[in-house]
Every structure is written in C-alpha cells, then in structure tokens.
JSON list of C-alpha atoms in Angstrom, two decimals:
[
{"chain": "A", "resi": 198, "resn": "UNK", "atom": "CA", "xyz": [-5.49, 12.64, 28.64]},
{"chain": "A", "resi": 199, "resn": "UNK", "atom": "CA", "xyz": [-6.91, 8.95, 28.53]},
{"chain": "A", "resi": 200, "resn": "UNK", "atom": "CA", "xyz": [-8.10, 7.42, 25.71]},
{"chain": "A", "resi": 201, "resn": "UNK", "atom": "CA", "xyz": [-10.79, 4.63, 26.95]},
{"chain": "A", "resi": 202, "resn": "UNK", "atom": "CA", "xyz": [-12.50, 1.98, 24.93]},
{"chain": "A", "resi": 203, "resn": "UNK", "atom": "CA", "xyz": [-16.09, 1.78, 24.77]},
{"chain": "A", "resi": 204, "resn": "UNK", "atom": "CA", "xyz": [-17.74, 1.15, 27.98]},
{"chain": "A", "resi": 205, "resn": "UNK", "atom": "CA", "xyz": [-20.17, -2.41, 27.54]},
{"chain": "A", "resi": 206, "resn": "UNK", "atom": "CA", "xyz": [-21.62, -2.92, 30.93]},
{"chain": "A", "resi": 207, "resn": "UNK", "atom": "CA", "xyz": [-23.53, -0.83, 33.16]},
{"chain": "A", "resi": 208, "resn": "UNK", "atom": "CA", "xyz": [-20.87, -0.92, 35.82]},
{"chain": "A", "resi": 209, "resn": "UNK", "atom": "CA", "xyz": [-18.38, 0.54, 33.23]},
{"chain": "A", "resi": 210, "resn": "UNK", "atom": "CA", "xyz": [-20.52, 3.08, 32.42]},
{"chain": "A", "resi": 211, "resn": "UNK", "atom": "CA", "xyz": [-21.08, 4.37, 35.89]},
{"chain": "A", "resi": 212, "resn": "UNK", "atom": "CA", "xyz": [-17.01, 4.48, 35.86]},
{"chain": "A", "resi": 213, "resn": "UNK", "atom": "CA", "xyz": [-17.04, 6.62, 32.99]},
{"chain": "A", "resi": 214, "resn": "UNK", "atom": "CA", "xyz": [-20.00, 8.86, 33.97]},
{"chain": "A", "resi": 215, "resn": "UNK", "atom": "CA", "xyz": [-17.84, 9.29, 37.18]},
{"chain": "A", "resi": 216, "resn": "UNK", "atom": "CA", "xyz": [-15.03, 10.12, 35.33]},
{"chain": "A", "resi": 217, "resn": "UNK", "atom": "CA", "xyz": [-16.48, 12.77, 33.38]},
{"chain": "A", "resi": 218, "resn": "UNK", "atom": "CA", "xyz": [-17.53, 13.97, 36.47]},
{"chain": "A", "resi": 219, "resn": "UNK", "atom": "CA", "xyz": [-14.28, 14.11, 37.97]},
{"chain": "A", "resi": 220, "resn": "UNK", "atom": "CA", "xyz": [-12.66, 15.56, 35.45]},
{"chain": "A", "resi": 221, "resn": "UNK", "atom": "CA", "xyz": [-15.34, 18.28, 35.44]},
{"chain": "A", "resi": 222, "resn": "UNK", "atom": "CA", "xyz": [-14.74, 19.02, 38.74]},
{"chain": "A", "resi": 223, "resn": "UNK", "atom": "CA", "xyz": [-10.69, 19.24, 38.50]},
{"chain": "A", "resi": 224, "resn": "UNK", "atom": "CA", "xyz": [-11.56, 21.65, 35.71]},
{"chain": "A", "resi": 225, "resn": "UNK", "atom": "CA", "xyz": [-13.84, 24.14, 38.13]},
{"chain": "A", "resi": 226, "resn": "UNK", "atom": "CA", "xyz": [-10.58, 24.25, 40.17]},
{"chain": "A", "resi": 227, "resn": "UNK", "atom": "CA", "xyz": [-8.54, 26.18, 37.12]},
{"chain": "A", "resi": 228, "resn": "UNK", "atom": "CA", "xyz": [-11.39, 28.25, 36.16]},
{"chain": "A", "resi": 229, "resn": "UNK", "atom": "CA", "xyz": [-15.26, 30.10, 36.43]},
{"chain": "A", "resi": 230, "resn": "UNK", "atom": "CA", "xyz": [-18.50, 27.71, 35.36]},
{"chain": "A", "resi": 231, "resn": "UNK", "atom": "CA", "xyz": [-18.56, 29.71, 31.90]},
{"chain": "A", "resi": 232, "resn": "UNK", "atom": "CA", "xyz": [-15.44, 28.43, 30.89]},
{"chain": "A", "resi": 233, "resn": "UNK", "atom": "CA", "xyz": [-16.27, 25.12, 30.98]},
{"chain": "A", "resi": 234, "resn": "UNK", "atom": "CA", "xyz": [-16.30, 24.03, 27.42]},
{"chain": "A", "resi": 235, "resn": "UNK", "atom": "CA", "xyz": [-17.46, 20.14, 26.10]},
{"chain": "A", "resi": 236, "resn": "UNK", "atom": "CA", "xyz": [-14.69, 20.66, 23.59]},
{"chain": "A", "resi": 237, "resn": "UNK", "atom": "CA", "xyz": [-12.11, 20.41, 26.54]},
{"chain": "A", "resi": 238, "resn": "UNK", "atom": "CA", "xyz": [-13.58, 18.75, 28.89]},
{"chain": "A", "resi": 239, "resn": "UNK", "atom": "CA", "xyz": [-14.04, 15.56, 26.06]},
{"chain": "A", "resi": 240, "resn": "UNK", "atom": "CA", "xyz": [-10.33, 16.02, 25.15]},
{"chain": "A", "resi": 241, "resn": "UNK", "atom": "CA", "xyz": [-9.21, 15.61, 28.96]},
{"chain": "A", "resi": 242, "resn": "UNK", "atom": "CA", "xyz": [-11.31, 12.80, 29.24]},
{"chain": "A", "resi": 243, "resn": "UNK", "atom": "CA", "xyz": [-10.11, 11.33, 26.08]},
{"chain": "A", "resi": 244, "resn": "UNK", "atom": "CA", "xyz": [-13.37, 10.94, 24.48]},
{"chain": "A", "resi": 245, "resn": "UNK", "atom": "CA", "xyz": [-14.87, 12.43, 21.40]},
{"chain": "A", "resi": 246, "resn": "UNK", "atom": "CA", "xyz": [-18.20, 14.82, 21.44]},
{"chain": "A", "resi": 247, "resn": "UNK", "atom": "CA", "xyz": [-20.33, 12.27, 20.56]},
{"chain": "A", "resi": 248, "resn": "UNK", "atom": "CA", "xyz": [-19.08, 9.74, 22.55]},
{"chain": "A", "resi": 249, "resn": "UNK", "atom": "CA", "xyz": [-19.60, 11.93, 25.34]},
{"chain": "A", "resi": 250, "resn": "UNK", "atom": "CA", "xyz": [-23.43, 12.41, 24.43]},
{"chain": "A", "resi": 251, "resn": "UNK", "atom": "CA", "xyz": [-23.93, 8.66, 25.40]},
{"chain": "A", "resi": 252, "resn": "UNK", "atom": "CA", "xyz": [-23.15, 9.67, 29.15]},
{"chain": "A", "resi": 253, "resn": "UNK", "atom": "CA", "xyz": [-24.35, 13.12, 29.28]},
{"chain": "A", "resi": 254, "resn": "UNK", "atom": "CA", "xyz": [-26.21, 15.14, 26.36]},
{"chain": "A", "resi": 255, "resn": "UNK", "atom": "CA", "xyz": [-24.77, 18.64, 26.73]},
{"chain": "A", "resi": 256, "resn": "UNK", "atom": "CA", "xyz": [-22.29, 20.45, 28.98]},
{"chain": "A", "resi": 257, "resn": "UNK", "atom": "CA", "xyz": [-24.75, 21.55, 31.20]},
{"chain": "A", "resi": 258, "resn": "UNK", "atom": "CA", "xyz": [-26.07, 18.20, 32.31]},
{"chain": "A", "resi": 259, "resn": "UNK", "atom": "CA", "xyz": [-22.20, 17.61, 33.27]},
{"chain": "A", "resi": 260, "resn": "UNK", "atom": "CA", "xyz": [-22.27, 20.13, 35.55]},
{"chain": "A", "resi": 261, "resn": "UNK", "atom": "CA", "xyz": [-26.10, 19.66, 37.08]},
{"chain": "A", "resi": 262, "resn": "UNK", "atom": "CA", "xyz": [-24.41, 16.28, 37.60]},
{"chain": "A", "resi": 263, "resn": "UNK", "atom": "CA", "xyz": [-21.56, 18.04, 39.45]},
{"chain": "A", "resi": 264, "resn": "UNK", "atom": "CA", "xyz": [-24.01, 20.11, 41.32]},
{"chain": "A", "resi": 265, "resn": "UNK", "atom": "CA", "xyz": [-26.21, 16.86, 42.66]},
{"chain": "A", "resi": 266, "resn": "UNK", "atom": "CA", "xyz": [-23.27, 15.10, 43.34]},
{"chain": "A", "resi": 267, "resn": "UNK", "atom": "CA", "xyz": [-21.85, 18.36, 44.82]},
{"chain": "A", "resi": 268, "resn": "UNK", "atom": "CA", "xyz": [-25.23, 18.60, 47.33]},
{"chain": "A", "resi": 269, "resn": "UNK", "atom": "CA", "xyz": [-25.23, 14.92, 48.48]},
{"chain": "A", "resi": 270, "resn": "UNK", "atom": "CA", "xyz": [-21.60, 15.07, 49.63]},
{"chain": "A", "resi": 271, "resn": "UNK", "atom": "CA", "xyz": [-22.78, 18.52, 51.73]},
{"chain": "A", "resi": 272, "resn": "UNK", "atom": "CA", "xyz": [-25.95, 16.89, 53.29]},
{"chain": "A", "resi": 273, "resn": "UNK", "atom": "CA", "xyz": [-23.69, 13.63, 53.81]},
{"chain": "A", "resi": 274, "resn": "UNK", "atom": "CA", "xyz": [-21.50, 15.69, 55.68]},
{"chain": "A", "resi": 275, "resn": "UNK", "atom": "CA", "xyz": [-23.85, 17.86, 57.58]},
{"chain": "A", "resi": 276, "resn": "UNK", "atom": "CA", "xyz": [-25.90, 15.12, 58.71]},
{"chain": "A", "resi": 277, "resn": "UNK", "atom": "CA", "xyz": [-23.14, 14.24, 61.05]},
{"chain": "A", "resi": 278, "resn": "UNK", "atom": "CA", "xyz": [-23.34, 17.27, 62.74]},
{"chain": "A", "resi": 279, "resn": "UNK", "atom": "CA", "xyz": [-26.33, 19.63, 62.94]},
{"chain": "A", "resi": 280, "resn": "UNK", "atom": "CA", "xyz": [-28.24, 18.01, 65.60]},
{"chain": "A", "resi": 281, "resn": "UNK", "atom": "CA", "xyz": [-25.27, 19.97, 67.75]},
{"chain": "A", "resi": 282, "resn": "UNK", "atom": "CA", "xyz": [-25.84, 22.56, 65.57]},
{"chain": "A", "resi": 283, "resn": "UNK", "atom": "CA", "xyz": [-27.73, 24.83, 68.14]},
{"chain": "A", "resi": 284, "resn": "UNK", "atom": "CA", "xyz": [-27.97, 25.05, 72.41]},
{"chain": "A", "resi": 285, "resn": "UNK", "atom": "CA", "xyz": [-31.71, 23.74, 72.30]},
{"chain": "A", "resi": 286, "resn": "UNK", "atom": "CA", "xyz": [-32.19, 25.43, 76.03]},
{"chain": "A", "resi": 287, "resn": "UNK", "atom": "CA", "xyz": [-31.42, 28.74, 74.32]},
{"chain": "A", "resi": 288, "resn": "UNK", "atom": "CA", "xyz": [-34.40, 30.95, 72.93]},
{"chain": "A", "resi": 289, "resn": "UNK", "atom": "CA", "xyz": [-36.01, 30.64, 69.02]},
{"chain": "A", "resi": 290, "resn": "UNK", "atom": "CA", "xyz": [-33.98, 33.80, 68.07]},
{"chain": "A", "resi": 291, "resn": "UNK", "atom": "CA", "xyz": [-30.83, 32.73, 69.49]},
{"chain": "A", "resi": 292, "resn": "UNK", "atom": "CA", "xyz": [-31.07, 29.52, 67.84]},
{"chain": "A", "resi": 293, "resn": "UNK", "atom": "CA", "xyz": [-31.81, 31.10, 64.33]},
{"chain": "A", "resi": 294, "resn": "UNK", "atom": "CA", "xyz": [-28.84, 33.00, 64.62]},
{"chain": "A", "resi": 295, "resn": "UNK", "atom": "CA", "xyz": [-26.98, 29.93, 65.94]},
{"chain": "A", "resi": 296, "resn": "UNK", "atom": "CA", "xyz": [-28.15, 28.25, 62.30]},
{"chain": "A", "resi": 297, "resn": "UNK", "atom": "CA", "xyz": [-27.50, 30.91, 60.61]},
{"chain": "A", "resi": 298, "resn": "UNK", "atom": "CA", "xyz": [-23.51, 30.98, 61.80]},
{"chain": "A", "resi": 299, "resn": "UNK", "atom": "CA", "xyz": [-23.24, 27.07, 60.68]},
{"chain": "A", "resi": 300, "resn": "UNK", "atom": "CA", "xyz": [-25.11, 27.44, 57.66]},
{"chain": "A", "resi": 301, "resn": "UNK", "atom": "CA", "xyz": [-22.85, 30.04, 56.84]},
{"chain": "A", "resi": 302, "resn": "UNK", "atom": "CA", "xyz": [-19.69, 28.26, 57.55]},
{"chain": "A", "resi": 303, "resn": "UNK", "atom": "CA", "xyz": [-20.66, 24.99, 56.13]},
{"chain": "A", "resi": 304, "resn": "UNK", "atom": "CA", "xyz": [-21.89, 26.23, 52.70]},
{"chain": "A", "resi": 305, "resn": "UNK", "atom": "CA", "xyz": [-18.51, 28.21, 52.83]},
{"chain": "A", "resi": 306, "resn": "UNK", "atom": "CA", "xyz": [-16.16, 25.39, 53.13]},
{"chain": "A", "resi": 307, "resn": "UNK", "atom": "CA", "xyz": [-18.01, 24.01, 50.22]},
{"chain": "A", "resi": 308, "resn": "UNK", "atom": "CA", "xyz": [-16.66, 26.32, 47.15]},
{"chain": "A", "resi": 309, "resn": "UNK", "atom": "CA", "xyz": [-17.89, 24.06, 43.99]},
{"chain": "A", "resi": 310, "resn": "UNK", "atom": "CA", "xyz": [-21.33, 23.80, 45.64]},
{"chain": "A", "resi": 311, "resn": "UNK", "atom": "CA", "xyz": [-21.96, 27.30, 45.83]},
{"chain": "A", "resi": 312, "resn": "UNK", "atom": "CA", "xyz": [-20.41, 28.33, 42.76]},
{"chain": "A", "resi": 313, "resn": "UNK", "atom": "CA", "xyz": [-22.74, 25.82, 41.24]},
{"chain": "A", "resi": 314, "resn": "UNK", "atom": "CA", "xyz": [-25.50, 26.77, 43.23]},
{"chain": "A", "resi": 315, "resn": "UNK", "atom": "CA", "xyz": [-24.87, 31.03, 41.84]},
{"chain": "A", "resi": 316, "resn": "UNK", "atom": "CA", "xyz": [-25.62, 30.26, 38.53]},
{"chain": "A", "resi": 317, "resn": "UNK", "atom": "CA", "xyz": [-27.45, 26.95, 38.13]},
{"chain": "A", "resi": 318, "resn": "UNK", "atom": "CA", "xyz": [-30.25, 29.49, 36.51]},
{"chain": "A", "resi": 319, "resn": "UNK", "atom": "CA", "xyz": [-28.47, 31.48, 34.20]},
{"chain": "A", "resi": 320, "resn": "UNK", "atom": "CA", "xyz": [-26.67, 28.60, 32.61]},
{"chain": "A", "resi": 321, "resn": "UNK", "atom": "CA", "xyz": [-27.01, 25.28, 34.16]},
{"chain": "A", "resi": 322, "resn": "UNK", "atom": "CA", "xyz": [-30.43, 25.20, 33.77]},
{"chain": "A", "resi": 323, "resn": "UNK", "atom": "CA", "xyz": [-30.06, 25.82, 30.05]},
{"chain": "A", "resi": 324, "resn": "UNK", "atom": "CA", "xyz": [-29.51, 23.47, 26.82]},
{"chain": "A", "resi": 325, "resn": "UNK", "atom": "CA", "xyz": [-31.36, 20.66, 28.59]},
{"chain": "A", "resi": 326, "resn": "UNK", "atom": "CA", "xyz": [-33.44, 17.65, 28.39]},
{"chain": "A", "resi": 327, "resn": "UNK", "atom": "CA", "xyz": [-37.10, 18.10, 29.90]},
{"chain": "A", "resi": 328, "resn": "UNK", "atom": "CA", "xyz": [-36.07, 14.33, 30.74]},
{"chain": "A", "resi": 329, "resn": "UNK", "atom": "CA", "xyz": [-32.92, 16.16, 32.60]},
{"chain": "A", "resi": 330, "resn": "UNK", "atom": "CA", "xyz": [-34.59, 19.13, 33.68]},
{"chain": "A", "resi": 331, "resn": "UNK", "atom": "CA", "xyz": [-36.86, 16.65, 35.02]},
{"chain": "A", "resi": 332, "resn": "UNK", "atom": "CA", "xyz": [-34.67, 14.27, 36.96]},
{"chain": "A", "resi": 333, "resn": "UNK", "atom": "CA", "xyz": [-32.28, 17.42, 38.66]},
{"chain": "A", "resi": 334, "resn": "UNK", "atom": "CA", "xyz": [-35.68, 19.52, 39.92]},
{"chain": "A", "resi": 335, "resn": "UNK", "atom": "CA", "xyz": [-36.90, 15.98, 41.58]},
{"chain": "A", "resi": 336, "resn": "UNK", "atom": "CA", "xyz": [-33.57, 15.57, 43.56]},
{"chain": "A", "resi": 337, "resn": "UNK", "atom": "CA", "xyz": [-33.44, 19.72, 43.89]},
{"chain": "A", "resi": 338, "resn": "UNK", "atom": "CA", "xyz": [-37.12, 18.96, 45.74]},
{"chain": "A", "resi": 339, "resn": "UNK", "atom": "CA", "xyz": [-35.92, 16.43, 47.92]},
{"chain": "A", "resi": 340, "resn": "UNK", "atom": "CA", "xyz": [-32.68, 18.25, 49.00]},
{"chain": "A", "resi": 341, "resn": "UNK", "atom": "CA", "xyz": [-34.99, 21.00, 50.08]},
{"chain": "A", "resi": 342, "resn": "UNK", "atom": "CA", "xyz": [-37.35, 18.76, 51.66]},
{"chain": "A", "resi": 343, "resn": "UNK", "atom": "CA", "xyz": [-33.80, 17.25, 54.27]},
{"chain": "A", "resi": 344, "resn": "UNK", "atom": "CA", "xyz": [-32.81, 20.92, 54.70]},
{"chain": "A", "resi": 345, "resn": "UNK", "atom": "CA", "xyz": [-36.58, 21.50, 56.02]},
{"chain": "A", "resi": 346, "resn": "UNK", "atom": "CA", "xyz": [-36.63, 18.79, 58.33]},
{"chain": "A", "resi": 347, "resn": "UNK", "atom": "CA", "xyz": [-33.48, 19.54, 59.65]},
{"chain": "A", "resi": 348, "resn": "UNK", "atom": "CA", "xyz": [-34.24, 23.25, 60.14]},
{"chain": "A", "resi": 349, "resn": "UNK", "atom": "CA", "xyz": [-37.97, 22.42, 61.17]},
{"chain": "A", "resi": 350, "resn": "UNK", "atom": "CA", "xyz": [-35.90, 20.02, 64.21]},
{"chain": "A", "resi": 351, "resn": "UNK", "atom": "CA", "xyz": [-33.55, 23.20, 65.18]},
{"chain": "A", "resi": 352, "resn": "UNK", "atom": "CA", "xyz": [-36.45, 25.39, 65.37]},
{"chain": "A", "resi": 353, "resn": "UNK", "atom": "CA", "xyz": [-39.65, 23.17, 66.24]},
{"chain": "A", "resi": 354, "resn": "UNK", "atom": "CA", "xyz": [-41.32, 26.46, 66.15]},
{"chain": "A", "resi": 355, "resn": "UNK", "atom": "CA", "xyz": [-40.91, 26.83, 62.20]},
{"chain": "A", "resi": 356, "resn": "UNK", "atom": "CA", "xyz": [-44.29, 24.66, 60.66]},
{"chain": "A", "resi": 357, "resn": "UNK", "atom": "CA", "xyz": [-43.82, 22.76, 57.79]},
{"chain": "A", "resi": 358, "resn": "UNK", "atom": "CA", "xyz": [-44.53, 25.43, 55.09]},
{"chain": "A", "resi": 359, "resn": "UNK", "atom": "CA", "xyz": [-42.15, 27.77, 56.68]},
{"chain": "A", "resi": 360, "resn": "UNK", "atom": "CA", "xyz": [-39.61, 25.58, 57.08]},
{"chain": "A", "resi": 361, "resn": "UNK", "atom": "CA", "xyz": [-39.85, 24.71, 53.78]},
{"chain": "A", "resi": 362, "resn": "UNK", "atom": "CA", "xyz": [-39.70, 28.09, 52.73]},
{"chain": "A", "resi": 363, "resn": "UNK", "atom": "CA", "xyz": [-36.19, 28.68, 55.15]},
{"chain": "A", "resi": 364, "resn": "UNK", "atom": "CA", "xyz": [-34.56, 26.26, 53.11]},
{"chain": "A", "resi": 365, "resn": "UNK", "atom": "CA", "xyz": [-35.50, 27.22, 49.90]},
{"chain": "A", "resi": 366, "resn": "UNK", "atom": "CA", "xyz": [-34.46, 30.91, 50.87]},
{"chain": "A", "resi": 367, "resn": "UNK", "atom": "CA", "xyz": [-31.08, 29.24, 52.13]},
{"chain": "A", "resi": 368, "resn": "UNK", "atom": "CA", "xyz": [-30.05, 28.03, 48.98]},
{"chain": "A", "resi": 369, "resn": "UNK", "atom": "CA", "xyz": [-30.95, 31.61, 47.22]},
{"chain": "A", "resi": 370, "resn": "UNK", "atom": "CA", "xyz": [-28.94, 33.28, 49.34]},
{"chain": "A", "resi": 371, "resn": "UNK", "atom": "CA", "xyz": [-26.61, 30.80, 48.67]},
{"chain": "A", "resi": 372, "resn": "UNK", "atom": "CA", "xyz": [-26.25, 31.40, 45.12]},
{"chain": "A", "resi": 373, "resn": "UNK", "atom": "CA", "xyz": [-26.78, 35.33, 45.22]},
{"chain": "A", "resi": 374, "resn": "UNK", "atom": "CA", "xyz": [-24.50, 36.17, 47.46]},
{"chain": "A", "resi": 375, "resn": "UNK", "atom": "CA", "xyz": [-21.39, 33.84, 46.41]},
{"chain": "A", "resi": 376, "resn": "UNK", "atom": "CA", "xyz": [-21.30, 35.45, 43.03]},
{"chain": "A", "resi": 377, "resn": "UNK", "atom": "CA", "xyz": [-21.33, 39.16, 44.56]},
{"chain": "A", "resi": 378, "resn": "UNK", "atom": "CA", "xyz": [-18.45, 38.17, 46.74]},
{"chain": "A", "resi": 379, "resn": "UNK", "atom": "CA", "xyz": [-16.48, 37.34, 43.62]},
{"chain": "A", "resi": 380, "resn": "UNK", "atom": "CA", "xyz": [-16.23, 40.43, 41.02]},
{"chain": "A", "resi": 381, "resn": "UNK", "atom": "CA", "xyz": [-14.92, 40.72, 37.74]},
{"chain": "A", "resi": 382, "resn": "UNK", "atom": "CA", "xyz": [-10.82, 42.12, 38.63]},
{"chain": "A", "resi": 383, "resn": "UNK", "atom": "CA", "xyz": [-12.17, 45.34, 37.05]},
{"chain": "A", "resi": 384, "resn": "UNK", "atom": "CA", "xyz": [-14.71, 45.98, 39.78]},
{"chain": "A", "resi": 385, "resn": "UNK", "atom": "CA", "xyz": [-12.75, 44.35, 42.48]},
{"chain": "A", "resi": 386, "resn": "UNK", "atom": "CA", "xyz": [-10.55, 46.97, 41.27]},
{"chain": "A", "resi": 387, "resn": "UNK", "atom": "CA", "xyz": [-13.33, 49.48, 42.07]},
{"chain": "A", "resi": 388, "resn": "UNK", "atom": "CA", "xyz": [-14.10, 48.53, 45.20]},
{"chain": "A", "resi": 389, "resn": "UNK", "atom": "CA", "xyz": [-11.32, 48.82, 46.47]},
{"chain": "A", "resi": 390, "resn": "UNK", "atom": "CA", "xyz": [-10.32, 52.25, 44.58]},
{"chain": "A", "resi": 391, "resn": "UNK", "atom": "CA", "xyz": [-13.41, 53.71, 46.12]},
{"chain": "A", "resi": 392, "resn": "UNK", "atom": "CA", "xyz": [-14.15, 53.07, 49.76]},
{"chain": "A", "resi": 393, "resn": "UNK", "atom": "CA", "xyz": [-17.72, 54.25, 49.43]},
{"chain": "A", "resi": 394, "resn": "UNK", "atom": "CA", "xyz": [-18.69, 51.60, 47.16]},
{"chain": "A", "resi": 395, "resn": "UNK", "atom": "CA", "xyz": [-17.37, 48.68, 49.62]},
{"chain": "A", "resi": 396, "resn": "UNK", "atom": "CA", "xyz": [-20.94, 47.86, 50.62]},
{"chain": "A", "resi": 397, "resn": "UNK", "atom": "CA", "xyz": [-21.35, 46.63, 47.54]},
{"chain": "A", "resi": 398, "resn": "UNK", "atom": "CA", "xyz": [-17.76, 43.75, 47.75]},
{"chain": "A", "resi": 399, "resn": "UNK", "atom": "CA", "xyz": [-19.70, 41.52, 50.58]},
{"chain": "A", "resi": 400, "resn": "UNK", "atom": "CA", "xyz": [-17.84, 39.08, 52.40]},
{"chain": "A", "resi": 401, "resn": "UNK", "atom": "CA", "xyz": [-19.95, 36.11, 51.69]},
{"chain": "A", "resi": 402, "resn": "UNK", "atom": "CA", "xyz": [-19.95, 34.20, 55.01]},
{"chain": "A", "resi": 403, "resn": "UNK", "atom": "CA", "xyz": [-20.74, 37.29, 57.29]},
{"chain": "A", "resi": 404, "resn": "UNK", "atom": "CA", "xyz": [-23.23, 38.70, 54.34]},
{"chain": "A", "resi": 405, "resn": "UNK", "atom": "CA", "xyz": [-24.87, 35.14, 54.01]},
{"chain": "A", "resi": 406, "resn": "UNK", "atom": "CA", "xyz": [-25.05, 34.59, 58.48]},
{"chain": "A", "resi": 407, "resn": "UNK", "atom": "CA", "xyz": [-26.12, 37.67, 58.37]},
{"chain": "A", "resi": 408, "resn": "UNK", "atom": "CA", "xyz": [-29.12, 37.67, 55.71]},
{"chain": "A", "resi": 409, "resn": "UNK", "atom": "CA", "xyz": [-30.36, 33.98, 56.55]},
{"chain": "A", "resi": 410, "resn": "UNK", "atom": "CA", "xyz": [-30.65, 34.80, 60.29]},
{"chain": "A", "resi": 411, "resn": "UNK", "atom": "CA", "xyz": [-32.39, 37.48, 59.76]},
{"chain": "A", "resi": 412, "resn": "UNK", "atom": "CA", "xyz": [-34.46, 35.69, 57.78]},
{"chain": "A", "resi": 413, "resn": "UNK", "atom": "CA", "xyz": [-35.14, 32.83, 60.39]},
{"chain": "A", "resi": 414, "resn": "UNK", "atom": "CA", "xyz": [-35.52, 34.86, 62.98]},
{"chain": "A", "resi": 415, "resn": "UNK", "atom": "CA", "xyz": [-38.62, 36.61, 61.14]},
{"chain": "A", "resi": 416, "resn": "UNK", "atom": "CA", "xyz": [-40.36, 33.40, 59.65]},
{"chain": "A", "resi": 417, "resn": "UNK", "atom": "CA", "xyz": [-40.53, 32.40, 64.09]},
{"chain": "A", "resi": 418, "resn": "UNK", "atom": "CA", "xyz": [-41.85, 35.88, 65.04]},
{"chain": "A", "resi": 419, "resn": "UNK", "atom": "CA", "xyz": [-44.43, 35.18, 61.92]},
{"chain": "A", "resi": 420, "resn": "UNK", "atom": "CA", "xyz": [-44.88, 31.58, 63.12]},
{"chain": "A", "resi": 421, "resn": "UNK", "atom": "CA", "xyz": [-45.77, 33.19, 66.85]},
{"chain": "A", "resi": 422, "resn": "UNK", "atom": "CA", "xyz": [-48.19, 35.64, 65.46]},
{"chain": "A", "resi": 423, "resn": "UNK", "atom": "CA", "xyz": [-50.06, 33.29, 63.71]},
{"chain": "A", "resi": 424, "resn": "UNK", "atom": "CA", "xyz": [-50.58, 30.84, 66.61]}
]
C-alpha cells in the first residue's frame, strides 16, 4: 500500500485518479466486478473513504472509469486495423461474417472490457451521479457512433440507422454472452455433469461470431429490401 499526500494541482490529481484506476484494474485480475469493494480498493491505494470521494464519488464511478478507459484503449487499438478487416471484392454476406470473426476475436482478447461491458447495468450503472451517469452515457454515445462508422465503411450497404443499430447490438452481445460463458463452479459443474445441458456453457467467441453475423448479415438483406 502507498500512503500519498494530498494531491494540490490538477496534474497531481490526474496522477491519482489514474492510480485509483490502476489499482482498480490490478484488482479485476484477482477477482469478479462484485467483489470490488471501496473499503479495499482505498486501503491498496493508501487513501481513506473520503479522500477517495474527492476523485471518484462511489465504487461504481471507479469502475465506469475503468470501463471508458477500458473502450478507448480497444477502439485505439482497432483503429489500426479494421480497414483490413474484410476482402472488400467479396460479397455483403461474406463480409458480415468476415466482421463478425474479428469482432469476435478482438472483443475476446480484451477480458476487462467485456467483463465490464456484462454487467455495466446491473451494477455499474448503479449508486451514481446524474452528473456521472451523465458524462459515461455521452462517451457510451460516441463509442457507438466510431463502431458505426467503422461498420457502416465495411459494409457501405448498412445506412446510418442500421449501422448504428449493428453496433449497439455488438456491444449487447458483448455483455450477454461473456457472462454466460463464465458460470458459477456449481453450474459449470452441471454442465459438464450433464451433456444435454451443454448448449447452455457457450464458448463466447464462437457464440458471439456466431450471433453478431447473423445479425449483420440480416440488417443488409433488410437494407436490400428496403431500397
């Protein structure tokens, strides 16, 4: 634990917001979202409660901080890449399904994202600020806004509003499916007792490919029909 003085400067404030941060994240690597406490996470960063309220007001905005900071380093990283994402010679469907595959495996290789992402609802979302619940649902709209764009480019056939809706779907799927790959033990247990109820264990990349291209691949037949 380190014990810091109290920050004076704006630029020593953003150090210990980040810090916070950090240590919130080195925290999601031991255990689940729920188990997150403010009691432990202020101990580890060797600050009291209420010194912690001057950075962040409750637990939750900790970890909606985690979760922005958690979505710019994904779009950071995917910008590099999905213009390649898809053979733009190849038909609409092909290319949904080509999305769908990276979509799948990038969101995958990014573990604190989705868990964030599965239950931003049920608990993030909660013991908030409106000024809070304000400031994360503007920079929720303009993540979904870059995925749209950068969907709507892969498949020029998508308009606006669908695109729109492909990316919001994304990051439902997202969060739906990441928490049904990961039981309780007791019904992993199950699963695997009972081969009948496997369906219900998915395998979150070949579950979430499989969902979000499907997905795609209807919003272009829809776009085609309507033209």
């Amino acid at each position: 634990m380190t014990t810091f003085h109290r920050a004076r400067s704006e630029e020593q404030r953003a150090v210990r917001r980040q810090s916070i941060l950090d240590t919130a994240a080195g925290m999601l690597d031991e255990m689940p979202v729920a188990a997150v406490s403010l009691n432990e996470l202020s101990r580890r960063v060797g600050l009291s409660k209420s010194a912690m309220s001057l950075y962040f007001e409750s637990r939750e905005a900790v970890l909606l901080g985690l979760l922005t900071e958690a979505a710019a380093r994904y779009r950071d990283e995917v910008a590099e890449t999905i213009a390649g994402w898809v053979d733009r010679s190849a038909p609409a469907p092909a290319r949904a399904r080509q999305v769908a595959a990276r979509l799948a495996a990038t969101f995958a290789a990014h573990p604190m994202l989705c868990e964030l992402l599965s239950v931003q609802h049920v608990i993030l979302e909660h013991n908030i600020s409106v000024e809070v619940a304000t400031g994360y649902k503007r920079s929720s709209r303009d993540a979904f806004h870059w995925l749209a764009a950068r969907l709507g480019d892969l498949l020029p056939e998508l308009d606006d509003e669908r695109a729109l809706r492909a990316a919001h779907m994304v990051i439902i799927l997202v969060g739906a499916l990441w928490i049904r790959s990961r039981p309780a033990p007791s019904l992993l247990a199950a699963f695997q007792a009972d081969a009948s109820l496997a369906f219900m264990h998915p395998a979150f990349t070949e579950a979430f490919e499989a969902a979000i291209g499907t997905f795609l691949q209807g919003l272009v037949a829809e776009t085609a029909e309507a033209t």
